[in-house]
Short mmCIF file of C-alpha atoms in Angstrom, two decimals:
data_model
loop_
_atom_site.label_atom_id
_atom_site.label_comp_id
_atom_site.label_asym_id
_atom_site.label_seq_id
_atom_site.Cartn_x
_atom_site.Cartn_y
_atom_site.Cartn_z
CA UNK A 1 0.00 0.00 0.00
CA UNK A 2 1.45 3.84 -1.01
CA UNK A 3 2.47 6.09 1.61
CA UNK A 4 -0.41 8.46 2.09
CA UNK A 5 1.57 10.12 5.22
CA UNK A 6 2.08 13.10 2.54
CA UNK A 7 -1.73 13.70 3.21
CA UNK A 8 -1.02 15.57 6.17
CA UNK A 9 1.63 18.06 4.39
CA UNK A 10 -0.11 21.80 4.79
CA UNK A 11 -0.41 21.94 1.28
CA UNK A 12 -3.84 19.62 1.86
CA UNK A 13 -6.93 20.22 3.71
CA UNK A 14 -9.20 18.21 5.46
CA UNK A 15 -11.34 17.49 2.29
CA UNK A 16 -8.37 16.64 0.20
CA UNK A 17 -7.48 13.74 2.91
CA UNK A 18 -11.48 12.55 2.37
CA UNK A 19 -11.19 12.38 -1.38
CA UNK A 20 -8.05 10.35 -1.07
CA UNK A 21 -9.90 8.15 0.99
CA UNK A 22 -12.72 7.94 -0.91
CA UNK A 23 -11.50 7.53 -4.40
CA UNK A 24 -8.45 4.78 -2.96
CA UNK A 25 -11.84 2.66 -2.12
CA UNK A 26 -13.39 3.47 -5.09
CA UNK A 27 -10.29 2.51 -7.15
CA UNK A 28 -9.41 -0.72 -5.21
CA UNK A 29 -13.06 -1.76 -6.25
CA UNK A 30 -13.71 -0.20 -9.75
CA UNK A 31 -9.46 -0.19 -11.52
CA UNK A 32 -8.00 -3.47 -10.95
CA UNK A 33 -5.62 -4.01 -13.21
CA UNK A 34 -6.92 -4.60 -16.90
CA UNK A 35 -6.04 -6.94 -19.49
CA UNK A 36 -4.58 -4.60 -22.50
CA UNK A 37 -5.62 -7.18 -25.30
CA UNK A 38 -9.07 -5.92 -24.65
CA UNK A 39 -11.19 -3.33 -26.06
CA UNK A 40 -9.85 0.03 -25.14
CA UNK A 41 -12.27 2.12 -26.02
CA UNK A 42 -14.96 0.01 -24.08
CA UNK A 43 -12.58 0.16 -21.04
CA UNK A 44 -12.05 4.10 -21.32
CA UNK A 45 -15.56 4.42 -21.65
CA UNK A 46 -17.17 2.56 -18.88
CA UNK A 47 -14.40 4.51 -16.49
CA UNK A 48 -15.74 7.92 -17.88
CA UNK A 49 -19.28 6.90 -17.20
CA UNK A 50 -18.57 5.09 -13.45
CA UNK A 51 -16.26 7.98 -12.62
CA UNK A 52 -19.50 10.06 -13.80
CA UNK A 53 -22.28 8.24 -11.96
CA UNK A 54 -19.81 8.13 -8.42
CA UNK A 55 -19.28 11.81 -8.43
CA UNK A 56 -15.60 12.07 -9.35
CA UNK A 57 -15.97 14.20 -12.29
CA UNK A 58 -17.22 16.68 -11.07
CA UNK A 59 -13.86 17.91 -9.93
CA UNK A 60 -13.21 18.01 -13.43
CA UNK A 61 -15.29 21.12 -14.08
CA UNK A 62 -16.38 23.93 -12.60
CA UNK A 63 -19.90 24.53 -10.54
CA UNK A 64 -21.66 26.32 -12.73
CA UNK A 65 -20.82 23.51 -15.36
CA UNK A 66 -22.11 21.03 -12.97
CA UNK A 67 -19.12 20.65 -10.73
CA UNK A 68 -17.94 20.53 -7.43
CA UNK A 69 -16.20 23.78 -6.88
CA UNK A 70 -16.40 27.26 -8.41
CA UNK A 71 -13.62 26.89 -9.98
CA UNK A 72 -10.92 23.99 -11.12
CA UNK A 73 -8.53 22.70 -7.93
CA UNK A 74 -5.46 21.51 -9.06
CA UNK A 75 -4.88 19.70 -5.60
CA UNK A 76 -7.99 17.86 -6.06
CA UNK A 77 -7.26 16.91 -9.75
CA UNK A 78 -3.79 16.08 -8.76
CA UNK A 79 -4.70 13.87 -5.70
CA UNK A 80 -7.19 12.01 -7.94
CA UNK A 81 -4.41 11.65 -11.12
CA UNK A 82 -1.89 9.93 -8.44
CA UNK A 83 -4.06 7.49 -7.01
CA UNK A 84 -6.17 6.17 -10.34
CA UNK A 85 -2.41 5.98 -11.70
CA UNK A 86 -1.47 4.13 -9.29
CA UNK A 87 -4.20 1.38 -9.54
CA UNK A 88 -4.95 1.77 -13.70
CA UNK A 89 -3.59 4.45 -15.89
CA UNK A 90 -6.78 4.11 -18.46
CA UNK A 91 -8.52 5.06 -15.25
CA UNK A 92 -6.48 8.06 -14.84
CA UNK A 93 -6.55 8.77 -18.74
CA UNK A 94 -10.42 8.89 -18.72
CA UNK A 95 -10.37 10.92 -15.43
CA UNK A 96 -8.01 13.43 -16.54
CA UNK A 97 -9.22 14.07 -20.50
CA UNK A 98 -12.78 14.82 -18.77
CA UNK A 99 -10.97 17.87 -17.22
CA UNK A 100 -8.01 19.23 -19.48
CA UNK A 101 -10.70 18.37 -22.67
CA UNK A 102 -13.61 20.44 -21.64
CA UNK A 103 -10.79 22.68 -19.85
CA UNK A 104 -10.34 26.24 -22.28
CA UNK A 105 -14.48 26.42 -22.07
CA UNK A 106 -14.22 25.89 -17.88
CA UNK A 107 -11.92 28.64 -18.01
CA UNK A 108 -12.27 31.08 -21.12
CA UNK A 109 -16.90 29.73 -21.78
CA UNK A 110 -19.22 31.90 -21.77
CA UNK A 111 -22.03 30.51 -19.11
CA UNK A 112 -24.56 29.42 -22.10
CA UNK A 113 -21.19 27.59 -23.49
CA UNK A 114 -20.62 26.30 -20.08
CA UNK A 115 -23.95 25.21 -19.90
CA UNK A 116 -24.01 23.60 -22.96
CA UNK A 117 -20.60 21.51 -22.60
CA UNK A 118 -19.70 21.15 -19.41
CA UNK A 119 -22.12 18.98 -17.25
CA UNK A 120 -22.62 16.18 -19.80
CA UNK A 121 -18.86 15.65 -18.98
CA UNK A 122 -19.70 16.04 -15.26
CA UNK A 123 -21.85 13.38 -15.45
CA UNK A 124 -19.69 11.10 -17.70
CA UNK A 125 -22.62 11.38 -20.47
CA UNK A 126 -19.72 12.92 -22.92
CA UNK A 127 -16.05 11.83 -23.45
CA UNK A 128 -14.13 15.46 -24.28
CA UNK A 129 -10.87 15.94 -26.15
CA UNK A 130 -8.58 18.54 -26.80
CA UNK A 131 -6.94 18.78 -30.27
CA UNK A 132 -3.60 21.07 -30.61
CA UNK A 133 -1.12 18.43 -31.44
CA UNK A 134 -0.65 18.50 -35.13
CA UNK A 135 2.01 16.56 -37.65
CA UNK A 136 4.52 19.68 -37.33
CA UNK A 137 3.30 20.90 -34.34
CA UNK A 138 3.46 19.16 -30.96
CA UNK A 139 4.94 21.40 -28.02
CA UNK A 140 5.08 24.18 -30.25
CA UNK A 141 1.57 25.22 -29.99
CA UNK A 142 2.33 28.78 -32.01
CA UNK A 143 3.02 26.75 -35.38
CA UNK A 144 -0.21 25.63 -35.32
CA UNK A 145 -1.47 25.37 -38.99
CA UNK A 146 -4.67 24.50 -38.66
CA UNK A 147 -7.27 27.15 -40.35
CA UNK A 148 -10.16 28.49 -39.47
CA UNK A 149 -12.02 30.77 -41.96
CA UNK A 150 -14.71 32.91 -41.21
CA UNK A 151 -17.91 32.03 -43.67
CA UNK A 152 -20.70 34.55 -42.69
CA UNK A 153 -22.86 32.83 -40.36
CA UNK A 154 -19.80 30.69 -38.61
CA UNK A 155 -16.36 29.19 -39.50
CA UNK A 156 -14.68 26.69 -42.31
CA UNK A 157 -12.17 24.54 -40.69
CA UNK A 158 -9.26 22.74 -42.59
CA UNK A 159 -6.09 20.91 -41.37
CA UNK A 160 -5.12 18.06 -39.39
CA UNK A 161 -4.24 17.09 -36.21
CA UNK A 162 -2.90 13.81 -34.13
CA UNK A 163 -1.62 11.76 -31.56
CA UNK A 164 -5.44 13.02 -29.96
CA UNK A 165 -6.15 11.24 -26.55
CA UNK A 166 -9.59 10.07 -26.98
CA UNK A 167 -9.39 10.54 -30.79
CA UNK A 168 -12.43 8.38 -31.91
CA UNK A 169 -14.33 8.23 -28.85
CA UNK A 170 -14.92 11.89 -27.81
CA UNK A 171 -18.36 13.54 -27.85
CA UNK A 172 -16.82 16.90 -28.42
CA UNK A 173 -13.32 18.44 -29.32
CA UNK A 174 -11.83 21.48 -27.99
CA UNK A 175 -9.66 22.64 -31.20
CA UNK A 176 -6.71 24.68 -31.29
CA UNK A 177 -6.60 26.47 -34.84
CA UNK A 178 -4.82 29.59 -37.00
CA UNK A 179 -7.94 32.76 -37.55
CA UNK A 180 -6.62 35.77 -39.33
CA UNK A 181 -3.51 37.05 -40.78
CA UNK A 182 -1.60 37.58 -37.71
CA UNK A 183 1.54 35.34 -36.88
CA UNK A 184 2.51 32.62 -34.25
CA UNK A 185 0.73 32.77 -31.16
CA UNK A 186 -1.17 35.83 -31.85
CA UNK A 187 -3.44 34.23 -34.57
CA UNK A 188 -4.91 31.34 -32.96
CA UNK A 189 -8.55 30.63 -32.28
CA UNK A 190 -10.24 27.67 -29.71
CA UNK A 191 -13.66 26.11 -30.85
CA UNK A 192 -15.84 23.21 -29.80
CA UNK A 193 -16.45 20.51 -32.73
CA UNK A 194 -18.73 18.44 -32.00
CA UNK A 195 -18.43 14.32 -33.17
CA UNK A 196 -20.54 13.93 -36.22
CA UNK A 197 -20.28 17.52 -37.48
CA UNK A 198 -20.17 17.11 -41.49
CA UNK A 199 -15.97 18.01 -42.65
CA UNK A 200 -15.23 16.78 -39.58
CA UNK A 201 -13.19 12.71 -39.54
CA UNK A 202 -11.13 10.70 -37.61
CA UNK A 203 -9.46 8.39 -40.61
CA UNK A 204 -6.59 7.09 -38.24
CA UNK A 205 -6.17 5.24 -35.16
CA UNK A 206 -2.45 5.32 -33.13
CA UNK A 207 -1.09 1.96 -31.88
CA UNK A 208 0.96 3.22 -28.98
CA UNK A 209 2.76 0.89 -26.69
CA UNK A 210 0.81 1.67 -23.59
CA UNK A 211 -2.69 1.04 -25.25
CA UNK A 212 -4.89 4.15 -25.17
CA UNK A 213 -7.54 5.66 -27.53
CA UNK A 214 -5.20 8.07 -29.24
CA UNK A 215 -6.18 9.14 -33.49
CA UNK A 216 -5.41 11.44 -35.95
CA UNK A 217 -8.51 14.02 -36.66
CA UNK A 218 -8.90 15.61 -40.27
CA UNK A 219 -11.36 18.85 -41.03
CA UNK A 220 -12.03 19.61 -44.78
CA UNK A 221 -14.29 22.54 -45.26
CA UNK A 222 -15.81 21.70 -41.49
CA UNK A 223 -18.66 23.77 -40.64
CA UNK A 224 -18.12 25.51 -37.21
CA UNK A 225 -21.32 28.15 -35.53
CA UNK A 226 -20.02 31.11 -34.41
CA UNK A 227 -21.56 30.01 -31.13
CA UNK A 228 -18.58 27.48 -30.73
CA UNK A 229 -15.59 29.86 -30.82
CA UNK A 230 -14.43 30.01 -27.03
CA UNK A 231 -13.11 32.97 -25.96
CA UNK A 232 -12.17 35.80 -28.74
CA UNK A 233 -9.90 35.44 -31.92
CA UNK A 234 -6.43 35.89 -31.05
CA UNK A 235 -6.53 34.49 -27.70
CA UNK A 236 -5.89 30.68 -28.47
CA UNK A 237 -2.21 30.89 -27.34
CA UNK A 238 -3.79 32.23 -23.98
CA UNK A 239 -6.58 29.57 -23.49
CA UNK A 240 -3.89 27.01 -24.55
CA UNK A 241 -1.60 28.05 -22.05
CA UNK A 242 -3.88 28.56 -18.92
CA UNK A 243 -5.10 25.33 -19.86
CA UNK A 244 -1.38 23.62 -19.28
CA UNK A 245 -0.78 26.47 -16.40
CA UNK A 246 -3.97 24.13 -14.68
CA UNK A 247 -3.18 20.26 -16.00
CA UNK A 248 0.52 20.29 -16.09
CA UNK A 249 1.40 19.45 -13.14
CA UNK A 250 -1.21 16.50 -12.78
CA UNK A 251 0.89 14.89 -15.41
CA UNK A 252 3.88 15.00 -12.35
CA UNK A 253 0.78 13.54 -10.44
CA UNK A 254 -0.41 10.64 -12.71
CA UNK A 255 3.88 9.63 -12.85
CA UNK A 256 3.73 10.30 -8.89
CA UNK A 257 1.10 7.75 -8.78
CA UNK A 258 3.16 4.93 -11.16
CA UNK A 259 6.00 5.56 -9.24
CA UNK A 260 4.14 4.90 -5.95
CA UNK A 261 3.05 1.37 -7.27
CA UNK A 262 6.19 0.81 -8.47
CA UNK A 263 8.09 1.10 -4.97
CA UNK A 264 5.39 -0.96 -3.78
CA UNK A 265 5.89 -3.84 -6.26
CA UNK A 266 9.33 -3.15 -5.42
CA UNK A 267 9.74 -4.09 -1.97
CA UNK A 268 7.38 -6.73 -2.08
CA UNK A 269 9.64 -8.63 -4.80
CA UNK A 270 12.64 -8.04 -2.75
CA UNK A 271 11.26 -9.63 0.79
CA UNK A 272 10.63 -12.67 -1.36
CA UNK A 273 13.37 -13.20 -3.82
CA UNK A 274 16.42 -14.62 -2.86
CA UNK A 275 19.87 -14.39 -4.30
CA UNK A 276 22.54 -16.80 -3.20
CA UNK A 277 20.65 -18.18 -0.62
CA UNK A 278 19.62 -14.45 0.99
CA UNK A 279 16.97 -12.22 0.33
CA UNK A 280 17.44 -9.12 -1.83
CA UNK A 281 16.29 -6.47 0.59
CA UNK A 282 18.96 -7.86 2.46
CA UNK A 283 21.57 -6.23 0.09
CA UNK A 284 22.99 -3.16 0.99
CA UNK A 285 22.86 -2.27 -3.38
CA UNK A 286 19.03 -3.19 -2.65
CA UNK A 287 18.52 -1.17 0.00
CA UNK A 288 20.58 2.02 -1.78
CA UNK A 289 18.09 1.65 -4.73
CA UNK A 290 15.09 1.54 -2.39
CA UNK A 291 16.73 4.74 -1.33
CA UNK A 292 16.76 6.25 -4.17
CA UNK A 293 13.23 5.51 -5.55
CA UNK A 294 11.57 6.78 -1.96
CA UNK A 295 13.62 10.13 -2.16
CA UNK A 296 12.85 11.22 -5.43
CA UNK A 297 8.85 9.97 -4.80
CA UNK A 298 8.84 12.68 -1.66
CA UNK A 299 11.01 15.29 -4.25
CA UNK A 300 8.24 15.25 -6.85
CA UNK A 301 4.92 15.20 -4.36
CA UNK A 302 6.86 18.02 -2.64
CA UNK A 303 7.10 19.74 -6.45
CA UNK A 304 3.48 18.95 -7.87
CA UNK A 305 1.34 19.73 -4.67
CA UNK A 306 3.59 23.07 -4.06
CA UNK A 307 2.68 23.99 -7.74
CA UNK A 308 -1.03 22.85 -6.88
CA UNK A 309 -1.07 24.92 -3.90
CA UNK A 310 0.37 27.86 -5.23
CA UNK A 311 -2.30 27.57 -8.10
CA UNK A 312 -5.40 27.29 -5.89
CA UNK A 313 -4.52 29.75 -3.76
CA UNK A 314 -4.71 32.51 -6.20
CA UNK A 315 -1.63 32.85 -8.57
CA UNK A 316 -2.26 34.20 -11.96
CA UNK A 317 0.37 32.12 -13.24
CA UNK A 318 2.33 28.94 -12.21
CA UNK A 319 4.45 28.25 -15.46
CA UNK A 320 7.58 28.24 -13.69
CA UNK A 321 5.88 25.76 -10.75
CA UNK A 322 4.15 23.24 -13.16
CA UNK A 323 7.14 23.00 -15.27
CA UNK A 324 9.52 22.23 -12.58
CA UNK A 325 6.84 19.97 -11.42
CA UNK A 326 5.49 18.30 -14.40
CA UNK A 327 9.56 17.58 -15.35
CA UNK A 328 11.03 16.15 -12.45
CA UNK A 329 7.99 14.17 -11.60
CA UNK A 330 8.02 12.27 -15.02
CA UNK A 331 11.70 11.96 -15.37
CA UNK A 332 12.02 11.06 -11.52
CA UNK A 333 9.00 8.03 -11.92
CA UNK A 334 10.67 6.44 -15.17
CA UNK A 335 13.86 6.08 -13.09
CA UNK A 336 12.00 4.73 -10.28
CA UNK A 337 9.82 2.67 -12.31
CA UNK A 338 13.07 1.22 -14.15
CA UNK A 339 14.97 0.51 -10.76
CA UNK A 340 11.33 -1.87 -10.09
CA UNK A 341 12.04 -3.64 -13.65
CA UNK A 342 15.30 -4.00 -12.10
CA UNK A 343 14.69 -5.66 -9.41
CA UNK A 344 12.02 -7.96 -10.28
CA UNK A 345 14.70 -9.50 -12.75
CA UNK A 346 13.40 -11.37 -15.91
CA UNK A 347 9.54 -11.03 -14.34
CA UNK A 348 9.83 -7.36 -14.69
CA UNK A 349 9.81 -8.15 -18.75
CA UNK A 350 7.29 -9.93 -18.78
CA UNK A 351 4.41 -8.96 -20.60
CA UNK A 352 1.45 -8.51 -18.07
CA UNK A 353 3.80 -8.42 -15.05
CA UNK A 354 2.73 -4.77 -13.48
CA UNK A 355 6.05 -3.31 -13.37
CA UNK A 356 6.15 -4.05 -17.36
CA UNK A 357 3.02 -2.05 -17.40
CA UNK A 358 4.00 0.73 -15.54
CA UNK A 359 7.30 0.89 -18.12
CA UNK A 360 5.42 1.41 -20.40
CA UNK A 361 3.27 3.73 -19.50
CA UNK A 362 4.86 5.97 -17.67
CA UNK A 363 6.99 6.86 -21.03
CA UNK A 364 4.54 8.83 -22.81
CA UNK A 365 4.29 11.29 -19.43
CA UNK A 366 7.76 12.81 -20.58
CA UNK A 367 6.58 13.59 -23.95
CA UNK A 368 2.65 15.40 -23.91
CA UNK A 369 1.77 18.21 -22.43
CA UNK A 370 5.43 19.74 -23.06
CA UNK A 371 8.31 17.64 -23.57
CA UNK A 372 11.12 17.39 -20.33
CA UNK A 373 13.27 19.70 -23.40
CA UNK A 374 10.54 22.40 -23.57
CA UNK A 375 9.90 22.54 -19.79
CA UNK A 376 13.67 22.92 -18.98
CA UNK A 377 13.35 25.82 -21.73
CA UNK A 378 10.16 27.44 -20.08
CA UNK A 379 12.09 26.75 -16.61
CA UNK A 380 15.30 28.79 -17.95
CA UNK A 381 13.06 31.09 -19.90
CA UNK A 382 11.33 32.27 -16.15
CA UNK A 383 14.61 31.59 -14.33
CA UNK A 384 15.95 34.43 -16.49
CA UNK A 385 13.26 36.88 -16.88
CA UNK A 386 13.06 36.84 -12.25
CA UNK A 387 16.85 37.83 -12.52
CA UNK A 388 16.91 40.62 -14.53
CA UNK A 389 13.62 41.82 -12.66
CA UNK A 390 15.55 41.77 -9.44
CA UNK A 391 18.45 42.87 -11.09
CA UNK A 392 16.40 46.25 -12.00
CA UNK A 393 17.96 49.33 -9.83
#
């Protein structure tokens, strides 16, 4: 069982302590571990719709989208990302896309688009997806090329985009795309498309090697109301952003939560398997590894809930705090989860072993939502800019 003495860190509050309670019951009964030659999509879907029905996605939007706080926590959606990771990461996939999905209209929706979006994925009624990754565009979100055309009574959308978590299976997508003549980040656009919408396709499926509903999404001459742009032209780069600025660091959280299993399948394999006639916890190397893997597990809690904190309690801005977080945490669990492979020998290759698992899915957590290159580039990039602002006379 994970160390949940982190619970009583100040960064958490009595109601944070009886969610983890809560949804560590709910997961021990509702995300045993799945078999992966199974239907994904039917997997993702019934966790979107019992995660609905139980209440959990709720944090996932705001109240007056049908939620269960006025505005997004971070803490909350972090607390919840560690623990369904730790117990089934399609669990934590369909928890999270609910919230970073439907997340520019929680943020940037007007309250009739709120309205209209936002408590069908509360209730687990809709699967939401967010669609800014394109072919020649991935962290990059300013070369988006993407088009959006005005047409009178709406928009015409053209362009492609891909490696889209939930790409096949969403109700709606929130879409990242290039309005007007102006360049880079200053001429992007967010709308809702809805599944079904006429232009609108998802010709491709993506095999990954931690099995998740992932596609690529094509819009020819796609027909978008002018009711469905979120926010105002120009602002995409903004919505984008504030988006990350919220779900970032519950990427740290989801690899917190792998890691935790991982030390746990750890030191259950070493009390048992022996070596030369002793057991391997009984090596000093053993016990340095342990070590390790429980010291960088405290370093990246410490780094995801102080960026959650910091968030929730009012900061315009945690770029600098989600980064660091969202970084260390994912880089920190695929050494920890490697060290597990490690010590469980030849079973730790083994296909269905849970260590395998966790190898392989914690791998993807250092690419999306900013690669570990582009948040040591944002880190520098705000390291910088707070020196020469002291360094002001």
């Amino acid at each position: 069982m994970a160390d949940t003495s982190y619970l009583a860190w100040p960064f958490f509050e009595e109601r944070h302590r009886l969610l983890a309670r809560t949804l560590q019951a709910w997961a021990k009964q509702h995300a045993s571990h799945h078999d992966e030659d199974g239907d994904i999509d039917a997997v993702c879907r019934a966790f979107v719709s019992q995660l609905g029905r139980d209440g959990f996605l709720g944090l996932t939007v705001p109240k007056d989208g049908g939620g269960t706080y006025d505005k997004l926590e971070v803490r909350s959606l972090a607390l919840a990302r560690e623990i369904l990771a730790y117990h089934h990461g399609l669990a934590d996939f369909a928890f999270v896309m609910q919230g970073l999905g439907s997340g520019p209209i929680s943020l940037f929706g007007t309250p009739e688009q709120k309205q209209r979006w936002l408590p069908g994925v509360a209730r687990g009624d809709r699967i939401a997806a967010l669609a800014m990754s394109e072919p020649d565009a991935g962290s990059d979100v300013a070369n988006v090329s993407t088009v959006a055309v005005p047409d009178g009574q709406g928009y015409r959308l053209n362009g492609v985009k891909t490696w889209i978590s939930n790409g096949g299976i969403a109700d709606q997508y929130t879409v990242v795309a290039r309005l007007g003549d102006a360049p880079g980040a200053k001429g992007l656009a967010v709308f809702v498309v809805e599944a079904g919408t006429p232009g609108f396709s998802v010709p491709e499926r993506i095999d990954v090697i931690a099995p998740h509903p992932l596609g690529r999404l094509e819009f020819r001459d796609c027909v978008i109301p002018a009711g469905n742009l979120i926010g105002k032209p120009g602002e995409g780069f903004k919505i984008a952003m504030s988006n990350l600025d919220v779900f970032r660091s519950t990427v740290g959280a989801a690899a917190l939560g792998f890691a935790r299993r991982a030390l746990d399948e750890a030191l259950a394999r070493v009390q048992v398997r022996k070596v030369f006639d002793q057991k391997l916890a009984d090596y000093q190397l053993t016990q340095a590894r342990i070590a390790d893997m429980a010291t960088e597990i405290d370093a990246s809690a410490l780094l995801i809930y102080r960026a959650a904190w910091t968030k929730d309690m009012g900061a315009a801005r945690v770029t600098r705090e989600a980064s660091m977080a969202k970084m260390y945490a994912t880089e920190a669990a695929q050494r920890v989860i490697d060290s597990a492979v490690q010590l469980w020998g030849g079973l730790g290759v083994t296909r269905g072993n849970m260590v395998e698992s966790l190898y392989r899915e914690v791998r993807a957590l250092r690419i999306y939502e900013g690669t570990t290159e582009i948040n040591k580039l944002v880190i520098a990039g705000q390291t910088y800019a707070a020196y020469a602002a002291e360094s002001q006379p």
